[in-house]
Amino acid sequence: MIRFINPEETLPLRSLVLRHGAPLPQCHFQGDNEETTFHMGYLDQKGQIVCILTCQQEPLEGYTGLGYRLRGMATHPDWQGKGLGTDLLQAAIDHLATELEADYLWCNARRVAYDFYQHLGFAIVSDEFEIPGIGPHRVMRLRLD
């Protein structure tokens, strides 16, 4: 089941998957509690959150229209490769396009996720760059209009 969740519910998976076990307070993102930010989770049959994402209203430099940034997408290691991330991201894309009337969604994609995002229609719009302590990334963008 996919549902909207609160920022605190994202922290355990952010820590486990994205921040190498960092303490939960260190896994908050600036903007997590903004009115225009939303968080979604995929829950297993026991009600445990096994996949998460965050979308923050934030323009991408050089692009016009209403932009949202995808952040903190993570799937529990036991659930990876089962299509949950695709389903969750598609639900977020549908919400952005129909309910929020956003023009595009963008992210700083990790190298290991380039193919995942391209499969969903995202285009690479930057050269590769390094985020210290996290690794190589590229900016990727999906048109929603």
mmCIF file of C-alpha atoms in Angstrom, residues 63-138:
data_model
loop_
_atom_site.group_PDB
_atom_site.id
_atom_site.type_symbol
_atom_site.label_atom_id
_atom_site.label_comp_id
_atom_site.label_asym_id
_atom_site.label_seq_id
_atom_site.Cartn_x
_atom_site.Cartn_y
_atom_site.Cartn_z
ATOM 1 C CA TYR A 63 14.318 25.651 -16.163
ATOM 2 C CA THR A 64 10.990 27.465 -15.968
ATOM 3 C CA GLY A 65 7.682 26.344 -14.540
ATOM 4 C CA LEU A 66 6.785 24.644 -11.288
ATOM 5 C CA GLY A 67 9.565 22.264 -10.334
ATOM 6 C CA TYR A 68 9.819 19.682 -7.607
ATOM 7 C CA ARG A 69 12.951 17.960 -6.394
ATOM 8 C CA LEU A 70 12.925 14.253 -5.606
ATOM 9 C CA ARG A 71 15.044 13.474 -2.560
ATOM 10 C CA GLY A 72 15.711 10.609 -0.245
ATOM 11 C CA MET A 73 14.298 7.795 -2.324
ATOM 12 C CA ALA A 74 15.208 4.533 -0.639
ATOM 13 C CA THR A 75 14.044 0.922 -0.508
ATOM 14 C CA HIS A 76 14.878 -1.467 2.314
ATOM 15 C CA PRO A 77 17.542 -3.936 1.094
ATOM 16 C CA ASP A 78 15.198 -6.906 1.644
ATOM 17 C CA TRP A 79 12.676 -5.359 -0.749
ATOM 18 C CA GLN A 80 14.927 -4.062 -3.520
ATOM 19 C CA GLY A 81 14.398 -5.335 -7.058
ATOM 20 C CA LYS A 82 10.674 -6.032 -6.570
ATOM 21 C CA GLY A 83 9.300 -2.935 -8.328
ATOM 22 C CA LEU A 84 8.316 -1.022 -5.199
ATOM 23 C CA GLY A 85 10.456 1.994 -6.066
ATOM 24 C CA THR A 86 8.931 2.184 -9.523
ATOM 25 C CA ASP A 87 5.400 1.976 -8.127
ATOM 26 C CA LEU A 88 6.085 4.563 -5.434
ATOM 27 C CA LEU A 89 7.752 7.009 -7.797
ATOM 28 C CA GLN A 90 4.936 6.604 -10.320
ATOM 29 C CA ALA A 91 2.416 7.452 -7.571
ATOM 30 C CA ALA A 92 4.411 10.589 -6.753
ATOM 31 C CA ILE A 93 4.632 11.538 -10.440
ATOM 32 C CA ASP A 94 0.861 11.117 -10.793
ATOM 33 C CA HIS A 95 0.275 13.320 -7.730
ATOM 34 C CA LEU A 96 2.682 15.976 -9.011
ATOM 35 C CA ALA A 97 1.161 16.051 -12.488
ATOM 36 C CA THR A 98 -2.534 15.875 -11.623
ATOM 37 C CA GLU A 99 -2.951 17.345 -8.147
ATOM 38 C CA LEU A 100 -0.075 19.841 -7.959
ATOM 39 C CA GLU A 101 0.142 20.603 -11.693
ATOM 40 C CA ALA A 102 3.938 20.587 -11.559
ATOM 41 C CA ASP A 103 5.867 21.023 -14.788
ATOM 42 C CA TYR A 104 8.852 18.850 -13.949
ATOM 43 C CA LEU A 105 10.512 16.653 -11.350
ATOM 44 C CA TRP A 106 14.278 16.546 -10.912
ATOM 45 C CA CYS A 107 16.833 14.850 -8.707
ATOM 46 C CA ASN A 108 20.504 14.410 -7.990
ATOM 47 C CA ALA A 109 20.694 10.744 -8.970
ATOM 48 C CA ARG A 110 23.355 8.420 -7.645
ATOM 49 C CA ARG A 111 25.360 6.588 -10.309
ATOM 50 C CA VAL A 112 23.775 3.253 -9.361
ATOM 51 C CA ALA A 113 20.303 4.713 -10.053
ATOM 52 C CA TYR A 114 20.828 6.298 -13.488
ATOM 53 C CA ASP A 115 19.226 3.366 -15.330
ATOM 54 C CA PHE A 116 16.291 3.258 -12.898
ATOM 55 C CA TYR A 117 15.424 6.901 -13.539
ATOM 56 C CA GLN A 118 16.031 6.705 -17.290
ATOM 57 C CA HIS A 119 13.656 3.730 -17.474
ATOM 58 C CA LEU A 120 10.963 6.015 -15.997
ATOM 59 C CA GLY A 121 11.608 8.755 -18.555
ATOM 60 C CA PHE A 122 14.100 10.971 -16.719
ATOM 61 C CA ALA A 123 16.807 12.598 -18.838
ATOM 62 C CA ILE A 124 20.354 13.291 -17.692
ATOM 63 C CA VAL A 125 20.875 17.069 -17.705
ATOM 64 C CA SER A 126 24.328 17.457 -16.128
ATOM 65 C CA ASP A 127 27.811 16.099 -16.127
ATOM 66 C CA GLU A 128 28.691 13.727 -13.316
ATOM 67 C CA PHE A 129 29.688 15.371 -10.029
ATOM 68 C CA GLU A 130 30.746 14.150 -6.612
ATOM 69 C CA ILE A 131 28.766 14.701 -3.417
ATOM 70 C CA PRO A 132 31.337 14.342 -0.628
ATOM 71 C CA GLY A 133 30.783 11.279 1.510
ATOM 72 C CA ILE A 134 28.008 9.990 -0.758
ATOM 73 C CA GLY A 135 29.500 9.504 -4.227
ATOM 74 C CA PRO A 136 29.027 10.344 -7.914
ATOM 75 C CA HIS A 137 25.749 11.872 -9.111
ATOM 76 C CA ARG A 138 24.103 13.489 -12.114
#
